Short mmCIF file of C-alpha atoms in Angstrom, two decimals:
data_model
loop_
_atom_site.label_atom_id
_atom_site.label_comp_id
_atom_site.label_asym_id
_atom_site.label_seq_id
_atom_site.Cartn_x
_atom_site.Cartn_y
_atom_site.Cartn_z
CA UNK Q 1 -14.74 15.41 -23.28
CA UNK Q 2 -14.39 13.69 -26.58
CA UNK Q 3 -13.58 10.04 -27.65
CA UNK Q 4 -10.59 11.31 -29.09
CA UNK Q 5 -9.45 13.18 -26.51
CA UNK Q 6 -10.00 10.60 -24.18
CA UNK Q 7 -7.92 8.19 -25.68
CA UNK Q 8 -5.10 10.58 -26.35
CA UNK Q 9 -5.47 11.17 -22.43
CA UNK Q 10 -5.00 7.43 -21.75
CA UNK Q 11 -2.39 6.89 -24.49
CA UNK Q 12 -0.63 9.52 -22.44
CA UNK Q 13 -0.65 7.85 -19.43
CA UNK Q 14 0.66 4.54 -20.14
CA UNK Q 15 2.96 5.53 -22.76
CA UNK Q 16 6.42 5.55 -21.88
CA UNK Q 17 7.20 3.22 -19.71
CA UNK Q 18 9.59 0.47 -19.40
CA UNK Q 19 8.10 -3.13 -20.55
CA UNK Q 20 9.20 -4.90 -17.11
CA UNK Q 21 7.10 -2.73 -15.28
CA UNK Q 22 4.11 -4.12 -17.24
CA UNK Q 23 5.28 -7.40 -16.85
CA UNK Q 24 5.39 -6.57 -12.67
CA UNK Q 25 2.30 -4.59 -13.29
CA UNK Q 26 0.35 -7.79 -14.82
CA UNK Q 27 1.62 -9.89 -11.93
CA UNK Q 28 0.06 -7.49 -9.41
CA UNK Q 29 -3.48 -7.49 -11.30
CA UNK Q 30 -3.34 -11.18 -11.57
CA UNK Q 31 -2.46 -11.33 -7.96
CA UNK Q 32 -5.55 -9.08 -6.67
CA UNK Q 33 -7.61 -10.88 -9.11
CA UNK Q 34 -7.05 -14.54 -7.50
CA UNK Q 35 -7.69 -12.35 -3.78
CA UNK Q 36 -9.76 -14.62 -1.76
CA UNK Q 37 -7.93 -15.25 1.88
CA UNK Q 38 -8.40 -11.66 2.59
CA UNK Q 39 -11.88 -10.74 1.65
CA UNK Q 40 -13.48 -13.88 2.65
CA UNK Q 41 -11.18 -15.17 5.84
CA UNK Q 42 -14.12 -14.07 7.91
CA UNK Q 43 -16.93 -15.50 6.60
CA UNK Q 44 -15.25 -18.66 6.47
CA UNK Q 45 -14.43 -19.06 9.71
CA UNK Q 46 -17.48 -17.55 11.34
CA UNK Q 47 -20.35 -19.01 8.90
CA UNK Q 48 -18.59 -22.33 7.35
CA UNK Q 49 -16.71 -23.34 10.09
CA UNK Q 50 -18.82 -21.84 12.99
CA UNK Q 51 -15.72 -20.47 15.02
CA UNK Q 52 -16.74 -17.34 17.30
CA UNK Q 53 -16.12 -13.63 15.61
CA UNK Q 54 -13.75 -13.15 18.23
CA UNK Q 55 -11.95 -16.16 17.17
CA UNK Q 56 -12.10 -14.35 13.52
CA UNK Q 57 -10.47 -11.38 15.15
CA UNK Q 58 -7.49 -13.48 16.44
CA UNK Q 59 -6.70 -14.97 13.28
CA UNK Q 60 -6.50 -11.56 11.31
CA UNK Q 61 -4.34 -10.01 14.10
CA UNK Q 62 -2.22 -12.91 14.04
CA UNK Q 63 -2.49 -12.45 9.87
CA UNK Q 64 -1.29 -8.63 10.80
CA UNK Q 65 1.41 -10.01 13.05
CA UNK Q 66 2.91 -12.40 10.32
CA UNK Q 67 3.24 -9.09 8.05
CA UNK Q 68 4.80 -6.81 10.66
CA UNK Q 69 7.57 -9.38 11.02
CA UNK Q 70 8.17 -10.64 7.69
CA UNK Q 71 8.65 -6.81 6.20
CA UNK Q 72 12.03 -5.99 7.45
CA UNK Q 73 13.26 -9.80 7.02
CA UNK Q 74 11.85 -9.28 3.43
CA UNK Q 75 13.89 -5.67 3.16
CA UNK Q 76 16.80 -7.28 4.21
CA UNK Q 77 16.53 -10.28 1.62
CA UNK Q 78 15.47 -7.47 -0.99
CA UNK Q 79 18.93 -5.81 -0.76
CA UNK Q 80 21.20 -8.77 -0.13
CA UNK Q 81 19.42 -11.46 -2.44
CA UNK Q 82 18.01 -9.20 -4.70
CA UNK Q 83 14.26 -8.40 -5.79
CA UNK Q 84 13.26 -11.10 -8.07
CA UNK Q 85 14.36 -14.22 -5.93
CA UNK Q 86 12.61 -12.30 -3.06
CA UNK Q 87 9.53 -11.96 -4.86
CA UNK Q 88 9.63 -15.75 -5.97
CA UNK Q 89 10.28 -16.74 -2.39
CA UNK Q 90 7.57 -14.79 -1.30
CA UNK Q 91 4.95 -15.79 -4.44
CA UNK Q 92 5.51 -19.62 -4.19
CA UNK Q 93 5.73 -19.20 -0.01
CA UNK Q 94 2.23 -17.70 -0.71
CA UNK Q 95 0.82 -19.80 -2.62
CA UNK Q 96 2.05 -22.63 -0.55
CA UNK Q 97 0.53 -21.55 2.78
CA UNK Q 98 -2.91 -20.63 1.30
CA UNK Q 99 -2.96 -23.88 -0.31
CA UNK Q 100 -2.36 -25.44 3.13
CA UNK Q 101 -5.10 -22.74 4.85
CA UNK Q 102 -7.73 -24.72 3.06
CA UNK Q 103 -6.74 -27.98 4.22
CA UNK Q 104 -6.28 -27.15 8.24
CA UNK Q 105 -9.12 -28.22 10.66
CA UNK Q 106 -7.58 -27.71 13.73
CA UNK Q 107 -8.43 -23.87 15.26
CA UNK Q 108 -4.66 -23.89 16.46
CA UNK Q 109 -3.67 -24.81 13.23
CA UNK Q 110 -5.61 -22.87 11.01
CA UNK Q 111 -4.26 -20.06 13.08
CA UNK Q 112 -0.39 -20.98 12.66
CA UNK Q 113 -1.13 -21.20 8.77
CA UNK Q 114 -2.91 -17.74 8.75
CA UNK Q 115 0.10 -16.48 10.22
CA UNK Q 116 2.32 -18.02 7.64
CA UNK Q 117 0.09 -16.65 5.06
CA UNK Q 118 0.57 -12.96 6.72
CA UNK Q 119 4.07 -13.13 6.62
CA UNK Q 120 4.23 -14.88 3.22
CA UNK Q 121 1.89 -12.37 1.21
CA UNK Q 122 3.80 -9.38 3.03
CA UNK Q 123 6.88 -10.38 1.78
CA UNK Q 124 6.75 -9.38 -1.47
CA UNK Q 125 5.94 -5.19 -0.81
CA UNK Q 126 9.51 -4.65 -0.02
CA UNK Q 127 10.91 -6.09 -3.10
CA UNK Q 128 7.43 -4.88 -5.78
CA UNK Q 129 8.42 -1.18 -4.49
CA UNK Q 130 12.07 -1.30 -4.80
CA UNK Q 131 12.10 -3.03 -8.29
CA UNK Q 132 9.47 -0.47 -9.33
CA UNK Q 133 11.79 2.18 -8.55
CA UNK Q 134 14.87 0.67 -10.34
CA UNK Q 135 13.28 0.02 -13.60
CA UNK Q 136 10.84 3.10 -13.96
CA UNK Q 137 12.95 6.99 -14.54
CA UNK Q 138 12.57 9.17 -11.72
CA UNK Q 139 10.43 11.28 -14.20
CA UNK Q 140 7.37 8.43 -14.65
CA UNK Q 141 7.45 7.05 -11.21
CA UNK Q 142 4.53 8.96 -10.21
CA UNK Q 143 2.27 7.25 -12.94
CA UNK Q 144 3.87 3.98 -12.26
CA UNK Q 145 2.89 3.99 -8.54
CA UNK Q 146 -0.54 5.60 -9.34
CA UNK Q 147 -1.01 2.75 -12.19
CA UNK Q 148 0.33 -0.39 -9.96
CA UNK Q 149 -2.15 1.16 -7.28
CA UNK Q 150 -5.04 1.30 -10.08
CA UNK Q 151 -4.20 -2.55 -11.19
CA UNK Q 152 -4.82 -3.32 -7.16
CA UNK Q 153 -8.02 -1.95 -6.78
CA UNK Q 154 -9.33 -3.04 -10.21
CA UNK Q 155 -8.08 -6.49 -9.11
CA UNK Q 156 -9.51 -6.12 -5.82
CA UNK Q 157 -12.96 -5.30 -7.38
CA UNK Q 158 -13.22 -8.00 -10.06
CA UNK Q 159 -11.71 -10.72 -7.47
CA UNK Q 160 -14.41 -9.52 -4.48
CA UNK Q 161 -17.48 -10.19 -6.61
CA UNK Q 162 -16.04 -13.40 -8.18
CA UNK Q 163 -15.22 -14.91 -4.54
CA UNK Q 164 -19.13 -14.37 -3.55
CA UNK Q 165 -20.07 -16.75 -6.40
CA UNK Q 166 -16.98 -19.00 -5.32
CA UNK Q 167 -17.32 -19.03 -1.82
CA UNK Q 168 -21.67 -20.13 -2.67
CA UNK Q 169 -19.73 -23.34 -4.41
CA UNK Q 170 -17.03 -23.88 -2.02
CA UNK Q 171 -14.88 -21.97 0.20
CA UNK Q 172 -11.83 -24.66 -0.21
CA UNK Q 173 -11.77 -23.72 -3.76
CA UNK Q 174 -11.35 -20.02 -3.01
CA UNK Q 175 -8.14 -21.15 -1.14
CA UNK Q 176 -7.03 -23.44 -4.24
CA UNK Q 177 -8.07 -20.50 -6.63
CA UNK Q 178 -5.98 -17.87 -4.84
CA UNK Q 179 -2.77 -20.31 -4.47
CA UNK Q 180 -3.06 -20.53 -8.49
CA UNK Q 181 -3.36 -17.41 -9.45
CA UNK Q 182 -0.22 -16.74 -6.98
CA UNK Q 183 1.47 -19.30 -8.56
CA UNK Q 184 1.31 -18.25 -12.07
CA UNK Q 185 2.31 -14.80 -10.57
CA UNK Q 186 5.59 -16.85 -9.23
CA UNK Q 187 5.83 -18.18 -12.97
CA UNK Q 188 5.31 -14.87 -14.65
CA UNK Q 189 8.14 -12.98 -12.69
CA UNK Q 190 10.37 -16.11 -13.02
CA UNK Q 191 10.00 -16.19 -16.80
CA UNK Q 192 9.33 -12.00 -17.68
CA UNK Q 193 11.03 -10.18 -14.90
CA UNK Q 194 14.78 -9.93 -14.61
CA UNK Q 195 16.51 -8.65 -11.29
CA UNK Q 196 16.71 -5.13 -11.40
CA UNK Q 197 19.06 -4.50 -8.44
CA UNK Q 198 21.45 -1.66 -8.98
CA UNK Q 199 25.12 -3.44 -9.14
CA UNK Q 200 27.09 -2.02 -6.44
CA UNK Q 201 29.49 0.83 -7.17
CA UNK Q 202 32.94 1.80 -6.35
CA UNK Q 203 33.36 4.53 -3.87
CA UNK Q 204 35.99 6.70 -2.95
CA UNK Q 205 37.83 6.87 0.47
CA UNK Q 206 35.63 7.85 3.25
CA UNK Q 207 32.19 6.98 1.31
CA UNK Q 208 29.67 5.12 3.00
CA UNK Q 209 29.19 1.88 0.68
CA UNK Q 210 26.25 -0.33 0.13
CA UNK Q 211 27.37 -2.74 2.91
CA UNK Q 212 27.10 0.18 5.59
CA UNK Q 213 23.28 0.46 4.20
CA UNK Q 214 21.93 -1.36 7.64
CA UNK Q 215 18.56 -1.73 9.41
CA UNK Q 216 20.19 1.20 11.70
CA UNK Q 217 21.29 3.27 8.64
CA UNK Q 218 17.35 3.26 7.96
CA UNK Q 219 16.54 3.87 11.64
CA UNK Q 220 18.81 6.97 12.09
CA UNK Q 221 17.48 8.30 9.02
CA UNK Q 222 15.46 11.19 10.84
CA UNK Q 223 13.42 12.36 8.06
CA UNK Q 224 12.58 8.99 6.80
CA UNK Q 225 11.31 7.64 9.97
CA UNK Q 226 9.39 11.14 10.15
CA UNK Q 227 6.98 9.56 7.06
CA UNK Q 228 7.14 6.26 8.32
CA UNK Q 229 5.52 7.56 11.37
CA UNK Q 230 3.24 9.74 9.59
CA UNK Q 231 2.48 7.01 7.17
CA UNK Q 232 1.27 5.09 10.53
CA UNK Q 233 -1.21 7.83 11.19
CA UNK Q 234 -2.45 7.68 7.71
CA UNK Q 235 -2.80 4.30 7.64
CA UNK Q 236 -4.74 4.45 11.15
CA UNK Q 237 -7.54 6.77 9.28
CA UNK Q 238 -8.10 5.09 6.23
CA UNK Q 239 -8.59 1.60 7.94
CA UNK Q 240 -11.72 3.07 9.71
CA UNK Q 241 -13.25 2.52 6.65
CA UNK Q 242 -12.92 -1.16 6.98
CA UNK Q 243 -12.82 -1.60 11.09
CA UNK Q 244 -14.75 1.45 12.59
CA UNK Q 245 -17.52 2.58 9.62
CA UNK Q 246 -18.83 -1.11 9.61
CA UNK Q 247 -19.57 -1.25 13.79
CA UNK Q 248 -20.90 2.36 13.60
CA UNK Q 249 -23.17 1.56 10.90
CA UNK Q 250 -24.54 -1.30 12.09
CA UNK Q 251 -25.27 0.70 15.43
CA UNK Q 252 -27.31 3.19 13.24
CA UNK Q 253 -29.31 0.47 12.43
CA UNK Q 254 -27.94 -0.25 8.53
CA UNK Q 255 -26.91 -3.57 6.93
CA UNK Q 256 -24.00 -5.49 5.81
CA UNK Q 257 -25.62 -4.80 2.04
CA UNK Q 258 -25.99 -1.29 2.89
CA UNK Q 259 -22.32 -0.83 4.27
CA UNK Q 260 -21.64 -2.53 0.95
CA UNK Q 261 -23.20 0.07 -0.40
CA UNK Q 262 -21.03 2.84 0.72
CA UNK Q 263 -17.79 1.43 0.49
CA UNK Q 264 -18.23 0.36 -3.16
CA UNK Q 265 -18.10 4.17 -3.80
CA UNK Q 266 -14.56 3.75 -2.97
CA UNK Q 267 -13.36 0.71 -5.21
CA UNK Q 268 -15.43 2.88 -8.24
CA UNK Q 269 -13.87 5.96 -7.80
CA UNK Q 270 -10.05 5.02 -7.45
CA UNK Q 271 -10.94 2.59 -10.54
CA UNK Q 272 -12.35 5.61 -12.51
CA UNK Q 273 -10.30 8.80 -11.02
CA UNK Q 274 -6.94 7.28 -10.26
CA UNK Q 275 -5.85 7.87 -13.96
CA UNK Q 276 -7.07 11.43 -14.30
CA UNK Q 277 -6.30 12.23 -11.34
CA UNK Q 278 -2.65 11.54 -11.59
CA UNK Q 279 -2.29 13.25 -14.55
CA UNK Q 280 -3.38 16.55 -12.81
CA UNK Q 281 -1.09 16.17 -9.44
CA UNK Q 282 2.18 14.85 -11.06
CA UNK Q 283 3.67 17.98 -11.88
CA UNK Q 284 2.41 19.86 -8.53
CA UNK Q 285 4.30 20.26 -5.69
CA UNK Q 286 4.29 17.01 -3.45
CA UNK Q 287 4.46 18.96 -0.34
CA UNK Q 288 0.59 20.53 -0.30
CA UNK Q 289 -0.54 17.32 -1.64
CA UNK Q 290 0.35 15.21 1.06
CA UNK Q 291 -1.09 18.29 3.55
CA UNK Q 292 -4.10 18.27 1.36
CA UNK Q 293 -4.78 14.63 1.66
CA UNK Q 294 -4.24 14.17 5.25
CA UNK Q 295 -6.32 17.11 6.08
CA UNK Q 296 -8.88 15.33 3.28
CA UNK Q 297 -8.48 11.93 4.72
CA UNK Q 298 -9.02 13.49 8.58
CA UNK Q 299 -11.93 15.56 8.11
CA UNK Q 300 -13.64 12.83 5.54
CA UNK Q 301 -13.79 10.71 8.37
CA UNK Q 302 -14.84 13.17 10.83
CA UNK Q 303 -17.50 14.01 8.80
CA UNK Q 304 -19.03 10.33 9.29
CA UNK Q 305 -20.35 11.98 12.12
CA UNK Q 306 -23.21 13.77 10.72
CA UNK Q 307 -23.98 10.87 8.78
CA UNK Q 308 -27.48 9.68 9.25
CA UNK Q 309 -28.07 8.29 5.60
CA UNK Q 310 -26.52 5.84 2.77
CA UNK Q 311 -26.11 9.14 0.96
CA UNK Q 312 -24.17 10.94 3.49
CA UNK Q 313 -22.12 7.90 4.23
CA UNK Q 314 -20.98 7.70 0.61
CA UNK Q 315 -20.54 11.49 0.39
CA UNK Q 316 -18.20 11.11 3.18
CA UNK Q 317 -16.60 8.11 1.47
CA UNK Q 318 -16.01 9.64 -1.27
CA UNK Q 319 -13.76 12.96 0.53
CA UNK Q 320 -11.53 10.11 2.09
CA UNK Q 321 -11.33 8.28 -1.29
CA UNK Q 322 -10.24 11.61 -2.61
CA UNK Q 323 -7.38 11.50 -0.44
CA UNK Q 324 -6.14 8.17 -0.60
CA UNK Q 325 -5.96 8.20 -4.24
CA UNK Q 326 -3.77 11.55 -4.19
CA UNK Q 327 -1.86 10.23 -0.70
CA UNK Q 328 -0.96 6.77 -2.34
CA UNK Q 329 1.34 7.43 -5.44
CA UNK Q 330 3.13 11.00 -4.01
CA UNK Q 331 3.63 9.09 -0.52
CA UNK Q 332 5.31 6.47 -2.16
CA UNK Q 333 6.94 8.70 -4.60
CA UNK Q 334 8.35 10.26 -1.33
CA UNK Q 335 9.12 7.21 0.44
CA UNK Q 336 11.82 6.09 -2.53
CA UNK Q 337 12.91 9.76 -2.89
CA UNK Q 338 14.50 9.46 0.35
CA UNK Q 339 15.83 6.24 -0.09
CA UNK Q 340 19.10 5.26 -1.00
CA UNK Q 341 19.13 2.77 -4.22
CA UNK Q 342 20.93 0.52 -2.61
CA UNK Q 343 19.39 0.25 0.41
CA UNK Q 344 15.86 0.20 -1.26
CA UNK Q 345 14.60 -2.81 0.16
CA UNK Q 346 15.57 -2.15 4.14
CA UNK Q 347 14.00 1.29 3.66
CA UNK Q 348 10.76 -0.07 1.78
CA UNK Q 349 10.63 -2.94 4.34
CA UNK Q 350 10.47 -0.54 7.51
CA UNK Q 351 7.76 1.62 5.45
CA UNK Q 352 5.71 -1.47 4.70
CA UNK Q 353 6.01 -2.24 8.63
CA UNK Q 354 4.20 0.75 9.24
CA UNK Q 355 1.17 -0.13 7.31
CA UNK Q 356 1.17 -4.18 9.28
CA UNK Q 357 1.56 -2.31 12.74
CA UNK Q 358 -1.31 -0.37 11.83
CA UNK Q 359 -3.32 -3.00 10.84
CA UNK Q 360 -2.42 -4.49 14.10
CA UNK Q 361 -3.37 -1.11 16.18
CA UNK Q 362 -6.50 -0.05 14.31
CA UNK Q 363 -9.15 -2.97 15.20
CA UNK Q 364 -7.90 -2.34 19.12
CA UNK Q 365 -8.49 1.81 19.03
CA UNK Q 366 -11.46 1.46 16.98
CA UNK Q 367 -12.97 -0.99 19.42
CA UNK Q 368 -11.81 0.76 22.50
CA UNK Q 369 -13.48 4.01 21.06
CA UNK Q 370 -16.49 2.88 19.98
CA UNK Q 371 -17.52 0.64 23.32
CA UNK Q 372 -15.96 3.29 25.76
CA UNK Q 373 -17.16 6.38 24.08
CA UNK Q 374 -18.93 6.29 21.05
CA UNK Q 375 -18.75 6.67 16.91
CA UNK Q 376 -18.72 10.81 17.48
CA UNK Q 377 -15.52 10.11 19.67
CA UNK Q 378 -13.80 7.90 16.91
CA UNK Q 379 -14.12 9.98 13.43
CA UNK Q 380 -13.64 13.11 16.15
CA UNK Q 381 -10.39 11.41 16.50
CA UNK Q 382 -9.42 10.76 12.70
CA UNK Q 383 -10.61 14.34 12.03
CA UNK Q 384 -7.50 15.26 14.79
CA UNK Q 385 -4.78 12.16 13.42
CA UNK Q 386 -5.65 13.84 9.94
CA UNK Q 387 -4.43 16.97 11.06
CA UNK Q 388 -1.92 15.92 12.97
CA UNK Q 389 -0.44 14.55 9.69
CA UNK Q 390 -1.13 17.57 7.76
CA UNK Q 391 1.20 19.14 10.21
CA UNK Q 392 3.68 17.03 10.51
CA UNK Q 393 4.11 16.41 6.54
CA UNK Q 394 4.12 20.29 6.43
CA UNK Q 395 7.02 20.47 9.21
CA UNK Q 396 8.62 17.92 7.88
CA UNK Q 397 8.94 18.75 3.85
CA UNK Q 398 9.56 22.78 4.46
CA UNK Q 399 13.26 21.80 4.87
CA UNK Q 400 13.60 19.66 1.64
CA UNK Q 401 15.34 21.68 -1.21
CA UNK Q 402 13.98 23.46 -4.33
CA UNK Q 403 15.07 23.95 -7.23
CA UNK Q 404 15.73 22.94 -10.57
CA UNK Q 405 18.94 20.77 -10.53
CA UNK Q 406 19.11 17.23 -9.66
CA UNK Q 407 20.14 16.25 -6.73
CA UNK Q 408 21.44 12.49 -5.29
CA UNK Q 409 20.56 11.19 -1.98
CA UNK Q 410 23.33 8.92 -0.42
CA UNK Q 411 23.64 6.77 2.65
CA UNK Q 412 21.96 9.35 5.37
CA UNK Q 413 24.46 9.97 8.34
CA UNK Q 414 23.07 9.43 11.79
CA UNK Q 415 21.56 12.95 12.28
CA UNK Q 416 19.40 12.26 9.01
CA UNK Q 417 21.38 14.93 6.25
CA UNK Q 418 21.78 14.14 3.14
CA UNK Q 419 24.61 14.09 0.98
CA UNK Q 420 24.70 15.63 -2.21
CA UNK Q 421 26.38 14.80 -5.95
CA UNK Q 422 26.27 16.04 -9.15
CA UNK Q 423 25.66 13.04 -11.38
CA UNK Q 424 22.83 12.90 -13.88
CA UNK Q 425 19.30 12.81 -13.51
CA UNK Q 426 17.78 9.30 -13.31
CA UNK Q 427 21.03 7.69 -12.54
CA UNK Q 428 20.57 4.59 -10.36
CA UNK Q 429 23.84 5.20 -8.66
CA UNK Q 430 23.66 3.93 -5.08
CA UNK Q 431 21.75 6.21 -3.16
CA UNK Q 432 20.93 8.16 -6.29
CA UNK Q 433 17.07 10.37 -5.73
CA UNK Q 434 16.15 12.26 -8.19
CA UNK Q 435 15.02 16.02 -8.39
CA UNK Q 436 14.19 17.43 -5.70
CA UNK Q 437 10.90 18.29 -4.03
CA UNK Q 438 9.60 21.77 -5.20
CA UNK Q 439 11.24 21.50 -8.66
CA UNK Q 440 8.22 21.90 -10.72
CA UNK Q 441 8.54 18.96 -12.44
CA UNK Q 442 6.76 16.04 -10.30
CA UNK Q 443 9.92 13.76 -10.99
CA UNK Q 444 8.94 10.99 -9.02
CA UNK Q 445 6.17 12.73 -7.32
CA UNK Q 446 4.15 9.81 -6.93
CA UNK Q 447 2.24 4.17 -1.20
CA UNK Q 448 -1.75 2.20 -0.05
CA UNK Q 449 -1.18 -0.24 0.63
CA UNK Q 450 -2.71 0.52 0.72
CA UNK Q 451 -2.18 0.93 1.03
CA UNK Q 452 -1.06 0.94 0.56
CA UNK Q 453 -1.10 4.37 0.95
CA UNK Q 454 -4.41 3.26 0.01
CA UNK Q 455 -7.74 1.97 2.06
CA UNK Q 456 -6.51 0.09 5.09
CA UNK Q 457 -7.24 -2.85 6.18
CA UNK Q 458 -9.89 -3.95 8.42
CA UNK Q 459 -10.45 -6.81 10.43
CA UNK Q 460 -11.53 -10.33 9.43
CA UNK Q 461 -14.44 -10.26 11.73
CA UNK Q 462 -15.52 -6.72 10.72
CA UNK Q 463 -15.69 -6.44 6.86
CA UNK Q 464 -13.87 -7.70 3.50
CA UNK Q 465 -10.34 -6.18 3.33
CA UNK Q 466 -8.41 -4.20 0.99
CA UNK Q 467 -5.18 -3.78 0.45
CA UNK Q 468 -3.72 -0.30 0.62
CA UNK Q 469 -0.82 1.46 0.09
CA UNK Q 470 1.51 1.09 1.02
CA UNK Q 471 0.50 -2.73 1.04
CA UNK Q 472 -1.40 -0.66 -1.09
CA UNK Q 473 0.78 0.84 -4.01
CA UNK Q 474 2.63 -1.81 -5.68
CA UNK Q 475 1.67 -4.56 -3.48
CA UNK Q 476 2.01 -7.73 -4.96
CA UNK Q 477 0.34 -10.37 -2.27
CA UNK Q 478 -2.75 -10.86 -0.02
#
C-alpha cells in the first residue's frame, strides 16, 4: 500500500465528523494517558505497602462494586441533569478521590477511597456514550465509537509504560499525576464541550414522553436487556485475558515479563488494526459481526489450551483481539440503536452495569475454575460462553427489520416492540434510531469497555487492567 494511499485512507476516516466529538475524543486520550490507579493499584499495595494479594483482591472488587452502583445513578443524572454536568461531576469526583487514594494509610480507609474512586471513574460511561451519540449522525457513529475506542487503548499504552518509570520514583505521584490529568479533562469539557442533550419534544395524545423514560422502561425493554445480558457474557471472556491467562501462565511455568509479552500483542494490534479495520466492517451487516466475534472471542480463548509457548499464547491473543476490536464499536453501535434519545443515559447506564458486574464475577469463576478443575476447564468454558453468545446475538437480531428506509425507535412498551415513525434520517427526536439493521449501509453500525466492548478487566492482584468496552468504547475514567 502506498504513502498516498495511506493517507487518503486515514483522511477518510477522521474526516467528517463533528468538532465536539474531538473535543470529547481528546478528553478521553488525555484521560487514559494520566491512567495510573488502575494499572498499578496492585503493585502498590502488595510491593509498597506490603498488604497481602488477597487484600489486593478486596480492594479491586470493592473498585468493581463502586462502578456497578454508580452506573445507573450516573444514567439517571445523564438524562435528568444532562451529559456535560454529569461528566464534570464525575471528572472532578475523580480526580478528587484519587487525589485522596494517595494520601490514605489506613487498610480500611484506603479501601473506602478505592471504592469512591470505582464509582467516581464509572460515572462518566453513561454520559461519554450518550453525548457521543447526540452529536455524531447515525451514519459516522460506527467510526466514532471505533475511534474513541482507538484513543483508549493508545492512551492505555502510552500511560502503562510511563507509570513503570513513575511508580520507580514514587507511587504517590502516580496518584497526583492521574488526578491532574483528570482534572484538566474536567477543564477541557467545561470550557470545549457544550451539553448535547436532545431538548424534549412535544407529543401527541397517548405518546409515551421523555418523563415515562424510567429505570423500568429500560428493564422491560426485552431486546435491550437481551444485549445487556449478552454483553455480560462477552465481557466474562475477554477479562480472562487479564484474570485467568495470567494464573494459567504462571502455572506453565512463564513470567510476569513473559505474560507481558503476550498481552502487549493486544494493545499493538487494536492500536494498529482498529482504523482499518473499521473501515472494512462499517458497511456490513452488524448481525454476523457480532456472531463472528463472539464465536472469535470464544474459541480464541479456548484455544489457550493448546498453548505451550509465548508464540502460541500470542497467536491465541491475537484471535480474541480480533474480536474485541470488531465486537466493541458494532456492540455499541447496537446498544444506542435500541435506545431511545431521550432515555440515552438510563439505557447506557444499565449497559455499562453489565461490564462492572462482570468485573465483579470474573476474578470469582476464574478462580473457582482454575483451583477446582484446571486451565483446560476454564478456556473450555469461554470456548462454550463464546458460543453461547454467538447464538443468542443470532436469535436475538433475526427479528430486527431490513430494509432501506429509516426507521425511529420510541419509548419500548413493556413487551419490548418498537414503535415506528417516519421522520428523517439522523433526527435526534426522542427516541429517534436510525436505519435499521440489515440496510446495507452500516448507519451506526458501530462498546469495550471495554470495554468496553473491549479487553476486560482483571483483577488488581492478578495483572495491570484495561479498560474495555463498554467501559471500553467511549469511556472516559479509570
Amino acid at each position: 500500500m502506498s504513502i498516498a494511499t495511506l493517507r487518503r485512507a486515514t483522511k477518510e476516516s477522521v474526516s467528517g465528523l463533528p468538532r465536539e466529538f474531538w473535543w470529547l475524543w481528546t478528553s478521553t486520550l488525555v484521560n487514559r494517558l494520566g491512567a495510573f490507579v488502575a494499572t498499578f493499584m496492585a503493585l502498590y499495595l502488595t510491593l509498597d505497602r506490603g498488604y497481602s494479594a488477597s487484600y489486593a483482591g478486596l480492594v479491586a472488587s470493592l473498585h468493581g462494586l463502586g462502578g456497578v452502583i454508580s452506573s445507573l445513578g450516573a444514567g439517571v443524572m445523564t438524562d435528568r441533569l444532562g451529559r456535560r454536568p454529569t461528566l464534570l461531576v464525575a471528572q472532578l469526583s475523580t480526580a478528587g478521590s484519587v487525589a485522596l487514594l494517595g494520601f490514605m494509610q489506613h487498610p480500611v480507609a484506603i479501601a473506602a477511597v478505592a471504592f469512591l474512586v470505582g464509582a467516581a471513574s464509572s460515572a462518566s460511561r453513561p454520559a461519554v456514550q450518550a453525548m457521543m451519540a447526540d452529536i455524531v449522525p447515525p451514519e459516522d457513529r460506527v467510526r466514532a465509537f471505533s475511534l474513541n475506542y482507538w484513543a483508549i487503548n493508545l492512551g492505555f499504552a502510552i500511560s502503562s509504560a510511563a507509570a513503570g518509570f513513575i511508580a520507580e520514583y514514587s507511587y504517590f505521584a502516580g496518584f497526583i499525576g492521574e488526578a491532574v490529568m483528570t482534572l484538566a479533562c474536567a477543564v477541557l469539557i467545561f470550557v470545549k464541550i457544550p451539553e448535547s442533550r436532545p431538548a424534549p419534544v412535544a407529543t401527541t395524545p397517548g405518546e409515551a414522553t421523555e418523563a415515562q423514560v424510567g429505570l423500568g422502561t429500560v428493564l422491560r425493554d426485552g431486546r435491550f436487556m437481551g444485549v445487556v445480558g449478552l454483553s455480560f457474557l462477552i465481557s466474562l471472556i475477554f477479562q480472562q485475558g487479564y484474570v485467568g491467562l495470567p494464573v494459567a501462565m504462571g502455572v506453565d511455568g512463564f513470567g510476569s515479563a513473559d505474560f507481558g509479552i503476550a498481552v502487549a500483542v493486544n494493545g499493538v494490534m487494536i492500536v494498529a488494526l482498529q482504523i482499518p479495520v473499521t473501515r472494512y466492517i462499517e458497511h456490513r451487516d452488524p448481525r454476523r459481526l457480532l456472531v463472528v466475534s463472539a464465536l472469535l472471542a470464544g474459541y480464541g480463548f479456548g484455544l489457550t489450551a493448546f498453548a505451550g509457548s509465548i508464540a502460541v499464547y500470542a497467536l491465541t491473543v491475537c484471535v480474541w483481539t480480533l474480536a474485541e476490536i470488531v465486537n466493541a464499536p458494532t456492540q455499541t453501535g447496537l446498544v444506542v440503536r435500541l435506545s431511545p434519545a431521550q432515555g440515552r443515559g438510563r439505557y447506557q447506564g444499565v449497559y455499562t452495569m453489565s461490564w462492572s458486574v462482570a468485573a465483579l464475577i470474573a476474578p470469582l469463576m476464574s478462580g473457582w475454575v482454575l483451583d477446582r478443575f484446571g486451565a483446560q476447564w476454564l478456556w473450555g468454558a469461554c470456548a462454550l460462553l463464546g458460543t453461547v453468545a454467538g447464538l443468542g446475538y443470532w436469535l436475538l437480531m433475526r427479528g430486527l427489520p431490513e430494509g432501506t428506509v429509516d426507521a425511529e425507535r420510541t419509548v419500548p412498551d413493556p413487551a419490548g416492540s418498537d414503535k415506528a415513525g417516519s421522520d428523517k434520517a439522523g433526527s435526534d427526536k426522542a427516541g429517534t434510531v436510525a436505519a435499521p439493521f440489515g440496510s446495507g449501509d452500516g448507519v451506526g453500525a458501530g462498546e469495550t469497555g471495554a470495554a468496553g466492548g473491549g479487553a476486560g478487566r482483571g483483577t488488581y492482584a492478578d495483572a495491570p487492567r484495561r479498560e474495555s468496552a463498554p467501559e471500553s468504547a467511549g469511556s472516559v475514567g479509570t
